């Protein structure tokens, strides 16, 4: 555990939480590398929030271990509190105080000297784009503004680890885009470690270095989005979509003649190649070398949505659920 803690900021071993006979989190072994963004993915009731609460020491595990930067949340709550900032799905602020006053209150609670506090607050509101709104009462803020103020609140505390529960829930698409860009900078520019839970797969795919897929308390798969796709597609046939210009007989022959290509179909300007393996690197090289302009080359069914859906279907037998039930459970 000590060695792992050097590379990984968050480590759990056999982490389990039972509520009576319900196993909300089942034997979770999680490792989150320092400076990366990790997404906990799963539908309602999968155990994401319970996991987060155990990481933060806000609920006690039934079994297993948690270490945050080598500290045990149950035995060293203050150390964990100084290392881990939490953005819940609904952030609580004083509604009749301004954004700035709320942040000042946080700074006071955290014992920051006034000059340090004012400087951090100024930088935080600027970074989250709330300079103009900082003197308005939080009661007038939109949900997206509250989330950004929540991040400013974390920046005032300045923890190396930030844990976010459904950070983008209920925010309009433009706000989501901005929020995700901001979350990305917290890892890429500041070197912070981010753990977030989400059911919004496209978004997670966009910003997470690694994801863990949760179904009924179990993490059934974990890795980069590419890893998950490879694991899932192992032994299966691959379908590649290719768009290159111009589409002529020579291009079709180049595609057909690649080792691993079993079949070629044309769908308007798009070529669909059924392959026995992933031939993207060799195909890209061949097409470009032959002087074509390659506009699109993608492995079909490689999006996180597809991976997520397929993992659920794969688990169906084990859990005795139907794909329809799973779909109903997932929030959209
Ligand atoms: P959501 O996105 O809906 O919050 P989740 O993946 O975060 O889902 P959890 O909130 O961790 O899931 O819930 C996991 C399971 O544990 C659910 O079946 C839930 O009903 C149950 N559960 C959570 N908290 C408690 C509690 N305090 N007492 C009893 N059961 C609970």
mmCIF file of C-alpha atoms and ligand atoms in Angstrom:
data_model
loop_
_atom_site.group_PDB
_atom_site.id
_atom_site.type_symbol
_atom_site.label_atom_id
_atom_site.label_comp_id
_atom_site.label_asym_id
_atom_site.label_seq_id
_atom_site.Cartn_x
_atom_site.Cartn_y
_atom_site.Cartn_z
ATOM 1 C CA UNK A 1 0.000 0.000 0.000
ATOM 2 C CA UNK A 2 2.832 2.427 0.900
ATOM 3 C CA UNK A 3 4.532 2.022 -2.472
ATOM 4 C CA UNK A 4 1.286 2.287 -4.390
ATOM 5 C CA UNK A 5 0.475 5.523 -2.582
ATOM 6 C CA UNK A 6 3.481 7.175 -4.233
ATOM 7 C CA UNK A 7 2.079 6.752 -7.740
ATOM 8 C CA UNK A 8 -1.577 6.739 -6.871
ATOM 9 C CA UNK A 9 -3.315 9.409 -4.879
ATOM 10 C CA UNK A 10 -6.415 7.287 -4.320
ATOM 11 C CA UNK A 11 -6.167 3.597 -3.559
ATOM 12 C CA UNK A 12 -8.866 1.224 -2.330
ATOM 13 C CA UNK A 13 -8.535 -2.460 -1.574
ATOM 14 C CA UNK A 14 -11.570 -4.704 -1.200
ATOM 15 C CA UNK A 15 -13.677 -1.676 -0.339
ATOM 16 C CA UNK A 16 -17.203 -2.771 0.524
ATOM 17 C CA UNK A 17 -20.317 -1.083 1.870
ATOM 18 C CA UNK A 18 -23.422 -2.949 2.882
ATOM 19 C CA UNK A 19 -26.739 -1.445 3.888
ATOM 20 C CA UNK A 20 -28.457 -4.421 5.540
ATOM 21 C CA UNK A 21 -28.549 -7.093 2.878
ATOM 22 C CA UNK A 22 -27.840 -4.622 0.047
ATOM 23 C CA UNK A 23 -24.229 -4.501 -1.095
ATOM 24 C CA UNK A 24 -23.951 -0.904 -2.326
ATOM 25 C CA UNK A 25 -20.206 -1.188 -3.090
ATOM 26 C CA UNK A 26 -18.723 -4.634 -3.582
ATOM 27 C CA UNK A 27 -15.015 -5.360 -3.131
ATOM 28 C CA UNK A 28 -13.775 -2.285 -4.971
ATOM 29 C CA UNK A 29 -10.107 -2.125 -5.940
ATOM 30 C CA UNK A 30 -9.511 1.324 -7.325
ATOM 31 C CA UNK A 31 -6.302 3.156 -8.150
ATOM 32 C CA UNK A 32 -6.241 6.730 -9.355
ATOM 33 C CA UNK A 33 -2.904 8.038 -10.632
ATOM 34 C CA UNK A 34 -1.705 11.410 -9.472
ATOM 35 C CA UNK A 35 -2.475 14.293 -11.816
ATOM 36 C CA UNK A 36 -5.081 12.381 -13.832
ATOM 37 C CA UNK A 37 -8.846 12.587 -14.299
ATOM 38 C CA UNK A 38 -10.724 9.422 -13.367
ATOM 39 C CA UNK A 39 -14.426 8.956 -14.172
ATOM 40 C CA UNK A 40 -16.714 6.725 -12.137
ATOM 41 C CA UNK A 41 -19.426 5.732 -14.571
ATOM 42 C CA UNK A 42 -22.693 4.025 -13.904
ATOM 43 C CA UNK A 43 -26.459 4.345 -13.741
ATOM 44 C CA UNK A 44 -28.493 5.307 -10.673
ATOM 45 C CA UNK A 45 -27.819 3.166 -7.654
ATOM 46 C CA UNK A 46 -24.572 1.751 -9.050
ATOM 47 C CA UNK A 47 -22.690 2.812 -5.927
ATOM 48 C CA UNK A 48 -20.824 5.885 -7.153
ATOM 49 C CA UNK A 49 -21.920 8.266 -4.404
ATOM 50 C CA UNK A 50 -21.388 5.647 -1.702
ATOM 51 C CA UNK A 51 -17.843 5.126 -3.010
ATOM 52 C CA UNK A 52 -17.183 8.864 -2.943
ATOM 53 C CA UNK A 53 -18.520 9.167 0.603
ATOM 54 C CA UNK A 54 -16.216 6.363 1.758
ATOM 55 C CA UNK A 55 -13.222 8.005 0.060
ATOM 56 C CA UNK A 56 -13.964 11.196 1.935
ATOM 57 C CA UNK A 57 -14.513 9.428 5.253
ATOM 58 C CA UNK A 58 -18.136 10.583 5.323
ATOM 59 C CA UNK A 59 -19.444 7.036 5.586
ATOM 60 C CA UNK A 60 -17.684 4.064 7.091
ATOM 61 C CA UNK A 61 -16.816 1.047 4.941
ATOM 62 C CA UNK A 62 -18.184 -2.329 5.999
ATOM 63 C CA UNK A 63 -14.890 -3.882 4.855
ATOM 64 C CA UNK A 64 -11.729 -3.020 2.969
ATOM 65 C CA UNK A 65 -9.274 -0.128 2.910
ATOM 66 C CA UNK A 66 -9.120 3.402 1.582
ATOM 67 C CA UNK A 67 -5.982 5.488 1.315
ATOM 68 C CA UNK A 68 -5.956 9.091 0.164
ATOM 69 C CA UNK A 69 -2.351 10.159 -0.340
ATOM 70 C CA UNK A 70 -1.458 7.364 2.077
ATOM 71 C CA UNK A 71 -3.972 8.524 4.725
ATOM 72 C CA UNK A 72 -6.880 6.535 6.093
ATOM 73 C CA UNK A 73 -10.058 8.689 6.059
ATOM 74 C CA UNK A 74 -11.503 6.805 9.041
ATOM 75 C CA UNK A 75 -8.429 7.342 11.251
ATOM 76 C CA UNK A 76 -6.968 10.573 9.871
ATOM 77 C CA UNK A 77 -10.001 12.616 8.837
ATOM 78 C CA UNK A 78 -8.245 15.983 9.098
ATOM 79 C CA UNK A 79 -5.348 14.917 6.889
ATOM 80 C CA UNK A 80 -7.799 13.616 4.310
ATOM 81 C CA UNK A 81 -9.864 16.797 4.544
ATOM 82 C CA UNK A 82 -6.798 18.905 3.755
ATOM 83 C CA UNK A 83 -5.967 16.724 0.743
ATOM 84 C CA UNK A 84 -9.391 16.117 -0.763
ATOM 85 C CA UNK A 85 -11.871 18.781 -1.859
ATOM 86 C CA UNK A 86 -15.450 17.686 -2.541
ATOM 87 C CA UNK A 87 -17.915 19.144 -5.023
ATOM 88 C CA UNK A 88 -21.280 17.486 -4.317
ATOM 89 C CA UNK A 89 -23.980 17.396 -7.007
ATOM 90 C CA UNK A 90 -25.755 20.300 -5.293
ATOM 91 C CA UNK A 91 -23.322 22.700 -3.673
ATOM 92 C CA UNK A 92 -24.568 24.411 -0.508
ATOM 93 C CA UNK A 93 -23.865 28.146 -0.247
ATOM 94 C CA UNK A 94 -25.429 30.922 1.779
ATOM 95 C CA UNK A 95 -28.022 32.291 -0.621
ATOM 96 C CA UNK A 96 -28.188 35.798 0.825
ATOM 97 C CA UNK A 97 -24.428 36.255 0.762
ATOM 98 C CA UNK A 98 -22.498 37.169 -2.391
ATOM 99 C CA UNK A 99 -20.220 34.712 -4.142
ATOM 100 C CA UNK A 100 -17.187 36.562 -2.799
ATOM 101 C CA UNK A 101 -18.557 36.570 0.776
ATOM 102 C CA UNK A 102 -19.203 32.839 0.597
ATOM 103 C CA UNK A 103 -15.616 32.248 -0.529
ATOM 104 C CA UNK A 104 -14.300 34.511 2.223
ATOM 105 C CA UNK A 105 -16.273 32.446 4.728
ATOM 106 C CA UNK A 106 -14.642 29.254 3.382
ATOM 107 C CA UNK A 107 -11.216 30.894 3.654
ATOM 108 C CA UNK A 108 -11.930 31.846 7.286
ATOM 109 C CA UNK A 109 -13.084 28.315 8.119
ATOM 110 C CA UNK A 110 -9.865 27.017 6.630
ATOM 111 C CA UNK A 111 -7.783 29.420 8.686
ATOM 112 C CA UNK A 112 -6.288 31.337 5.757
ATOM 113 C CA UNK A 113 -4.719 34.719 6.630
ATOM 114 C CA UNK A 114 -6.776 37.582 5.166
ATOM 115 C CA UNK A 115 -4.260 38.706 2.533
ATOM 116 C CA UNK A 116 -3.715 35.139 1.289
ATOM 117 C CA UNK A 117 -7.486 34.615 1.261
ATOM 118 C CA UNK A 118 -8.274 37.767 -0.735
ATOM 119 C CA UNK A 119 -5.578 36.927 -3.265
ATOM 120 C CA UNK A 120 -6.774 33.337 -3.687
ATOM 121 C CA UNK A 121 -10.401 34.425 -3.976
ATOM 122 C CA UNK A 122 -9.532 36.999 -6.644
ATOM 123 C CA UNK A 123 -7.634 34.400 -8.665
ATOM 124 C CA UNK A 124 -10.318 31.760 -8.150
ATOM 125 C CA UNK A 125 -13.246 33.930 -9.306
ATOM 126 C CA UNK A 126 -11.270 34.982 -12.330
ATOM 127 C CA UNK A 127 -10.386 31.413 -13.215
ATOM 128 C CA UNK A 128 -13.983 30.180 -12.977
ATOM 129 C CA UNK A 129 -15.313 33.185 -14.893
ATOM 130 C CA UNK A 130 -17.299 34.767 -12.059
ATOM 131 C CA UNK A 131 -15.557 38.134 -11.788
ATOM 132 C CA UNK A 132 -18.690 40.033 -12.812
ATOM 133 C CA UNK A 133 -20.994 37.928 -10.632
ATOM 134 C CA UNK A 134 -18.804 37.760 -7.522
ATOM 135 C CA UNK A 135 -20.654 40.659 -5.851
ATOM 136 C CA UNK A 136 -24.099 39.262 -6.568
ATOM 137 C CA UNK A 137 -26.037 37.201 -4.074
ATOM 138 C CA UNK A 138 -25.678 33.450 -4.647
ATOM 139 C CA UNK A 139 -29.476 33.116 -4.502
ATOM 140 C CA UNK A 140 -29.509 34.766 -7.949
ATOM 141 C CA UNK A 141 -26.954 32.357 -9.460
ATOM 142 C CA UNK A 142 -27.834 29.748 -12.096
ATOM 143 C CA UNK A 143 -26.943 26.123 -11.429
ATOM 144 C CA UNK A 144 -23.913 26.409 -13.701
ATOM 145 C CA UNK A 145 -22.700 29.490 -11.817
ATOM 146 C CA UNK A 146 -23.106 27.651 -8.518
ATOM 147 C CA UNK A 147 -21.021 24.775 -9.815
ATOM 148 C CA UNK A 148 -18.338 27.231 -10.888
ATOM 149 C CA UNK A 149 -18.503 28.899 -7.494
ATOM 150 C CA UNK A 150 -18.143 25.386 -6.045
ATOM 151 C CA UNK A 151 -14.917 25.015 -7.987
ATOM 152 C CA UNK A 152 -13.756 28.467 -6.865
ATOM 153 C CA UNK A 153 -14.467 27.306 -3.304
ATOM 154 C CA UNK A 154 -12.200 24.303 -3.889
ATOM 155 C CA UNK A 155 -9.500 26.537 -5.389
ATOM 156 C CA UNK A 156 -9.548 28.653 -2.239
ATOM 157 C CA UNK A 157 -8.899 25.485 -0.204
ATOM 158 C CA UNK A 158 -6.320 24.366 -2.823
ATOM 159 C CA UNK A 159 -6.391 20.557 -2.347
ATOM 160 C CA UNK A 160 -4.339 18.170 -4.522
ATOM 161 C CA UNK A 161 -7.383 15.896 -4.968
ATOM 162 C CA UNK A 162 -10.820 17.035 -6.121
ATOM 163 C CA UNK A 163 -13.804 14.692 -5.994
ATOM 164 C CA UNK A 164 -16.909 15.722 -7.937
ATOM 165 C CA UNK A 165 -20.289 14.028 -7.864
ATOM 166 C CA UNK A 166 -22.119 14.521 -11.182
ATOM 167 C CA UNK A 167 -20.566 17.968 -11.739
ATOM 168 C CA UNK A 168 -22.414 18.680 -14.987
ATOM 169 C CA UNK A 169 -25.891 17.630 -13.911
ATOM 170 C CA UNK A 170 -28.594 20.108 -14.906
ATOM 171 C CA UNK A 171 -26.276 22.506 -16.745
ATOM 172 C CA UNK A 172 -26.917 23.714 -20.291
ATOM 173 C CA UNK A 173 -24.598 22.446 -23.078
ATOM 174 C CA UNK A 174 -22.541 25.630 -23.329
ATOM 175 C CA UNK A 175 -22.114 25.706 -19.540
ATOM 176 C CA UNK A 176 -21.108 22.037 -19.586
ATOM 177 C CA UNK A 177 -18.471 22.720 -22.222
ATOM 178 C CA UNK A 178 -16.988 25.526 -20.137
ATOM 179 C CA UNK A 179 -17.145 23.517 -16.923
ATOM 180 C CA UNK A 180 -15.403 20.534 -18.505
ATOM 181 C CA UNK A 181 -12.683 22.769 -19.919
ATOM 182 C CA UNK A 182 -12.196 24.193 -16.442
ATOM 183 C CA UNK A 183 -12.048 20.727 -14.852
ATOM 184 C CA UNK A 184 -9.464 19.720 -17.415
ATOM 185 C CA UNK A 185 -7.224 22.649 -16.460
ATOM 186 C CA UNK A 186 -7.414 21.629 -12.794
ATOM 187 C CA UNK A 187 -5.560 18.451 -13.768
ATOM 188 C CA UNK A 188 -3.469 19.560 -16.745
ATOM 189 C CA UNK A 189 -2.318 22.972 -15.493
ATOM 190 C CA UNK A 190 -2.403 22.550 -11.715
ATOM 191 C CA UNK A 191 -1.423 18.872 -11.633
ATOM 192 C CA UNK A 192 -4.396 18.046 -9.416
ATOM 193 C CA UNK A 193 -5.992 14.627 -9.360
ATOM 194 C CA UNK A 194 -9.688 14.620 -10.243
ATOM 195 C CA UNK A 195 -12.187 11.894 -9.524
ATOM 196 C CA UNK A 196 -15.656 12.533 -10.881
ATOM 197 C CA UNK A 197 -18.823 10.517 -11.125
ATOM 198 C CA UNK A 198 -21.058 10.813 -14.133
ATOM 199 C CA UNK A 199 -23.630 9.083 -16.258
ATOM 200 C CA UNK A 200 -22.930 11.506 -19.135
ATOM 201 C CA UNK A 201 -20.714 9.322 -21.201
ATOM 202 C CA UNK A 202 -19.722 11.624 -24.027
ATOM 203 C CA UNK A 203 -18.462 14.151 -21.541
ATOM 204 C CA UNK A 204 -16.513 11.617 -19.562
ATOM 205 C CA UNK A 205 -14.956 10.269 -22.709
ATOM 206 C CA UNK A 206 -13.841 13.767 -23.574
ATOM 207 C CA UNK A 207 -11.990 14.631 -20.380
ATOM 208 C CA UNK A 208 -11.167 11.435 -18.456
ATOM 209 C CA UNK A 209 -7.806 9.712 -18.639
ATOM 210 C CA UNK A 210 -9.361 6.568 -17.179
ATOM 211 C CA UNK A 211 -12.861 5.396 -16.382
ATOM 212 C CA UNK A 212 -14.326 2.721 -14.149
ATOM 213 C CA UNK A 213 -17.683 1.258 -15.107
ATOM 214 C CA UNK A 214 -19.954 0.489 -12.176
ATOM 215 C CA UNK A 215 -22.894 -1.872 -12.239
ATOM 216 C CA UNK A 216 -24.747 -2.719 -9.038
ATOM 217 C CA UNK A 217 -21.876 -1.904 -6.729
ATOM 218 C CA UNK A 218 -19.222 -3.686 -8.752
ATOM 219 C CA UNK A 219 -16.607 -2.042 -10.929
ATOM 220 C CA UNK A 220 -16.900 -4.353 -13.903
ATOM 221 C CA UNK A 221 -14.265 -2.692 -16.074
ATOM 222 C CA UNK A 222 -11.554 -0.096 -15.653
ATOM 223 C CA UNK A 223 -9.001 1.541 -17.902
ATOM 224 C CA UNK A 224 -8.633 4.117 -20.634
ATOM 225 C CA UNK A 225 -11.532 4.371 -23.049
ATOM 226 C CA UNK A 226 -9.294 2.776 -25.683
ATOM 227 C CA UNK A 227 -8.397 -0.097 -23.322
ATOM 228 C CA UNK A 228 -12.050 -0.791 -22.626
ATOM 229 C CA UNK A 229 -12.821 -0.817 -26.310
ATOM 230 C CA UNK A 230 -9.969 -3.233 -26.982
ATOM 231 C CA UNK A 231 -10.972 -5.546 -24.113
ATOM 232 C CA UNK A 232 -14.508 -5.603 -25.353
ATOM 233 C CA UNK A 233 -13.705 -6.069 -28.983
ATOM 234 C CA UNK A 234 -11.058 -8.750 -28.485
ATOM 235 C CA UNK A 235 -11.741 -11.728 -30.709
ATOM 236 C CA UNK A 236 -14.490 -9.827 -32.480
ATOM 237 C CA UNK A 237 -14.566 -8.399 -35.942
ATOM 238 C CA UNK A 238 -13.794 -4.759 -36.386
ATOM 239 C CA UNK A 239 -15.706 -2.400 -38.561
ATOM 240 C CA UNK A 240 -13.801 0.625 -39.854
ATOM 241 C CA UNK A 241 -15.309 3.713 -41.450
ATOM 242 C CA UNK A 242 -13.073 5.442 -43.961
ATOM 243 C CA UNK A 243 -13.534 8.670 -45.868
ATOM 244 C CA UNK A 244 -10.836 9.773 -48.280
ATOM 245 C CA UNK A 245 -10.737 11.964 -51.313
ATOM 246 C CA UNK A 246 -11.075 11.127 -54.167
ATOM 247 C CA UNK A 247 -13.047 7.874 -53.939
ATOM 248 C CA UNK A 248 -11.845 5.891 -56.945
ATOM 249 C CA UNK A 249 -11.122 2.295 -57.893
ATOM 250 C CA UNK A 250 -7.475 2.583 -56.784
ATOM 251 C CA UNK A 251 -8.566 3.645 -53.291
ATOM 252 C CA UNK A 252 -10.982 0.712 -53.107
ATOM 253 C CA UNK A 253 -8.169 -1.639 -54.139
ATOM 254 C CA UNK A 254 -5.792 -0.229 -51.522
ATOM 255 C CA UNK A 255 -8.434 -0.849 -48.858
ATOM 256 C CA UNK A 256 -9.358 -4.318 -50.107
ATOM 257 C CA UNK A 257 -5.761 -5.465 -50.351
ATOM 258 C CA UNK A 258 -4.815 -4.692 -46.732
ATOM 259 C CA UNK A 259 -4.041 -7.802 -44.687
ATOM 260 C CA UNK A 260 -6.934 -8.265 -42.256
ATOM 261 C CA UNK A 261 -9.655 -6.794 -44.476
ATOM 262 C CA UNK A 262 -12.463 -9.319 -44.965
ATOM 263 C CA UNK A 263 -15.063 -7.248 -46.768
ATOM 264 C CA UNK A 264 -15.557 -3.760 -48.206
ATOM 265 C CA UNK A 265 -18.849 -1.913 -48.615
ATOM 266 C CA UNK A 266 -19.569 1.557 -49.884
ATOM 267 C CA UNK A 267 -22.032 3.821 -48.103
ATOM 268 C CA UNK A 268 -22.151 7.086 -50.065
ATOM 269 C CA UNK A 269 -18.731 8.725 -49.744
ATOM 270 C CA UNK A 270 -17.909 6.430 -46.836
ATOM 271 C CA UNK A 271 -16.198 3.050 -47.090
ATOM 272 C CA UNK A 272 -17.028 0.422 -44.488
ATOM 273 C CA UNK A 273 -14.340 -2.212 -43.956
ATOM 274 C CA UNK A 274 -15.004 -5.405 -42.048
ATOM 275 C CA UNK A 275 -11.656 -6.499 -40.608
ATOM 276 C CA UNK A 276 -10.317 -9.343 -38.505
ATOM 277 C CA UNK A 277 -8.230 -6.852 -36.492
ATOM 278 C CA UNK A 278 -7.668 -3.154 -35.988
ATOM 279 C CA UNK A 279 -5.755 -2.058 -39.099
ATOM 280 C CA UNK A 280 -6.044 1.707 -38.580
ATOM 281 C CA UNK A 281 -2.280 2.476 -38.384
ATOM 282 C CA UNK A 282 -1.335 0.551 -41.563
ATOM 283 C CA UNK A 283 -4.380 1.743 -43.477
ATOM 284 C CA UNK A 284 -3.757 5.398 -42.609
ATOM 285 C CA UNK A 285 -0.181 5.090 -43.855
ATOM 286 C CA UNK A 286 -1.167 3.375 -47.104
ATOM 287 C CA UNK A 287 -3.917 5.841 -47.958
ATOM 288 C CA UNK A 288 -1.837 8.920 -47.212
ATOM 289 C CA UNK A 289 1.269 7.559 -48.984
ATOM 290 C CA UNK A 290 -0.828 6.887 -52.080
ATOM 291 C CA UNK A 291 -1.641 10.615 -52.173
ATOM 292 C CA UNK A 292 -5.239 10.586 -50.932
ATOM 293 C CA UNK A 293 -6.584 13.106 -48.496
ATOM 294 C CA UNK A 294 -7.781 11.098 -45.486
ATOM 295 C CA UNK A 295 -10.754 12.831 -43.916
ATOM 296 C CA UNK A 296 -12.176 10.276 -41.549
ATOM 297 C CA UNK A 297 -11.027 6.934 -40.147
ATOM 298 C CA UNK A 298 -12.770 5.491 -37.175
ATOM 299 C CA UNK A 299 -13.450 2.201 -35.534
ATOM 300 C CA UNK A 300 -17.200 1.769 -35.371
ATOM 301 C CA UNK A 301 -18.680 1.055 -31.962
ATOM 302 C CA UNK A 302 -15.611 2.421 -30.232
ATOM 303 C CA UNK A 303 -17.367 5.267 -28.462
ATOM 304 C CA UNK A 304 -17.749 5.087 -24.720
ATOM 305 C CA UNK A 305 -21.519 4.968 -25.149
ATOM 306 C CA UNK A 306 -21.189 1.754 -27.087
ATOM 307 C CA UNK A 307 -18.660 0.303 -24.664
ATOM 308 C CA UNK A 308 -20.899 1.165 -21.715
ATOM 309 C CA UNK A 309 -23.983 -0.294 -23.361
ATOM 310 C CA UNK A 310 -22.163 -3.457 -24.348
ATOM 311 C CA UNK A 311 -20.696 -3.946 -20.894
ATOM 312 C CA UNK A 312 -24.180 -3.725 -19.452
ATOM 313 C CA UNK A 313 -25.438 -6.280 -21.913
ATOM 314 C CA UNK A 314 -22.460 -8.524 -21.114
ATOM 315 C CA UNK A 315 -23.261 -8.322 -17.413
ATOM 316 C CA UNK A 316 -26.938 -8.984 -17.953
ATOM 317 C CA UNK A 317 -26.680 -12.786 -17.514
ATOM 318 C CA UNK A 318 -24.712 -12.459 -14.309
ATOM 319 C CA UNK A 319 -27.132 -9.981 -12.783
ATOM 320 C CA UNK A 320 -30.282 -11.442 -14.286
ATOM 321 C CA UNK A 321 -31.338 -8.130 -15.826
ATOM 322 C CA UNK A 322 -32.512 -7.288 -19.278
ATOM 323 C CA UNK A 323 -30.980 -4.675 -21.520
ATOM 324 C CA UNK A 324 -34.281 -2.786 -21.343
ATOM 325 C CA UNK A 325 -34.160 -2.679 -17.541
ATOM 326 C CA UNK A 326 -30.618 -1.384 -17.726
ATOM 327 C CA UNK A 327 -31.626 1.294 -20.177
ATOM 328 C CA UNK A 328 -34.508 2.370 -17.985
ATOM 329 C CA UNK A 329 -32.209 2.638 -15.013
ATOM 330 C CA UNK A 330 -29.665 4.812 -16.784
ATOM 331 C CA UNK A 331 -30.325 8.525 -16.489
ATOM 332 C CA UNK A 332 -30.189 10.589 -19.611
HETATM 333 P P1 LIG B 1 -27.061 7.994 -7.941
HETATM 334 O O1 LIG B 1 -26.420 8.576 -9.142
HETATM 335 O O2 LIG B 1 -28.514 7.747 -8.098
HETATM 336 O O3 LIG B 1 -26.698 8.684 -6.666
HETATM 337 P P2 LIG B 1 -25.078 6.071 -7.259
HETATM 338 O O4 LIG B 1 -24.351 5.262 -8.273
HETATM 339 O O5 LIG B 1 -24.374 7.237 -6.696
HETATM 340 O O6 LIG B 1 -26.457 6.521 -7.853
HETATM 341 P P3 LIG B 1 -25.460 5.261 -4.548
HETATM 342 O O7 LIG B 1 -26.160 6.520 -4.180
HETATM 343 O O8 LIG B 1 -24.077 5.062 -4.076
HETATM 344 O O9 LIG B 1 -25.496 5.063 -6.111
HETATM 345 O O10 LIG B 1 -26.367 4.049 -4.060
HETATM 346 C C1 LIG B 1 -25.968 2.677 -4.172
HETATM 347 C C2 LIG B 1 -27.035 1.792 -3.544
HETATM 348 O O11 LIG B 1 -27.028 1.942 -2.124
HETATM 349 C C3 LIG B 1 -28.457 2.120 -3.999
HETATM 350 O O12 LIG B 1 -29.177 0.926 -4.123
HETATM 351 C C4 LIG B 1 -28.999 2.961 -2.860
HETATM 352 O O13 LIG B 1 -30.396 2.820 -2.757
HETATM 353 C C5 LIG B 1 -28.296 2.354 -1.664
HETATM 354 N N1 LIG B 1 -28.084 3.318 -0.583
HETATM 355 C C6 LIG B 1 -27.381 4.462 -0.670
HETATM 356 N N2 LIG B 1 -27.344 5.106 0.534
HETATM 357 C C7 LIG B 1 -28.078 4.340 1.391
HETATM 358 C C8 LIG B 1 -28.422 4.456 2.787
HETATM 359 N N3 LIG B 1 -27.996 5.479 3.510
HETATM 360 N N4 LIG B 1 -29.180 3.488 3.301
HETATM 361 C C9 LIG B 1 -29.588 2.435 2.576
HETATM 362 N N5 LIG B 1 -29.303 2.249 1.269
HETATM 363 C C10 LIG B 1 -28.554 3.185 0.675
#
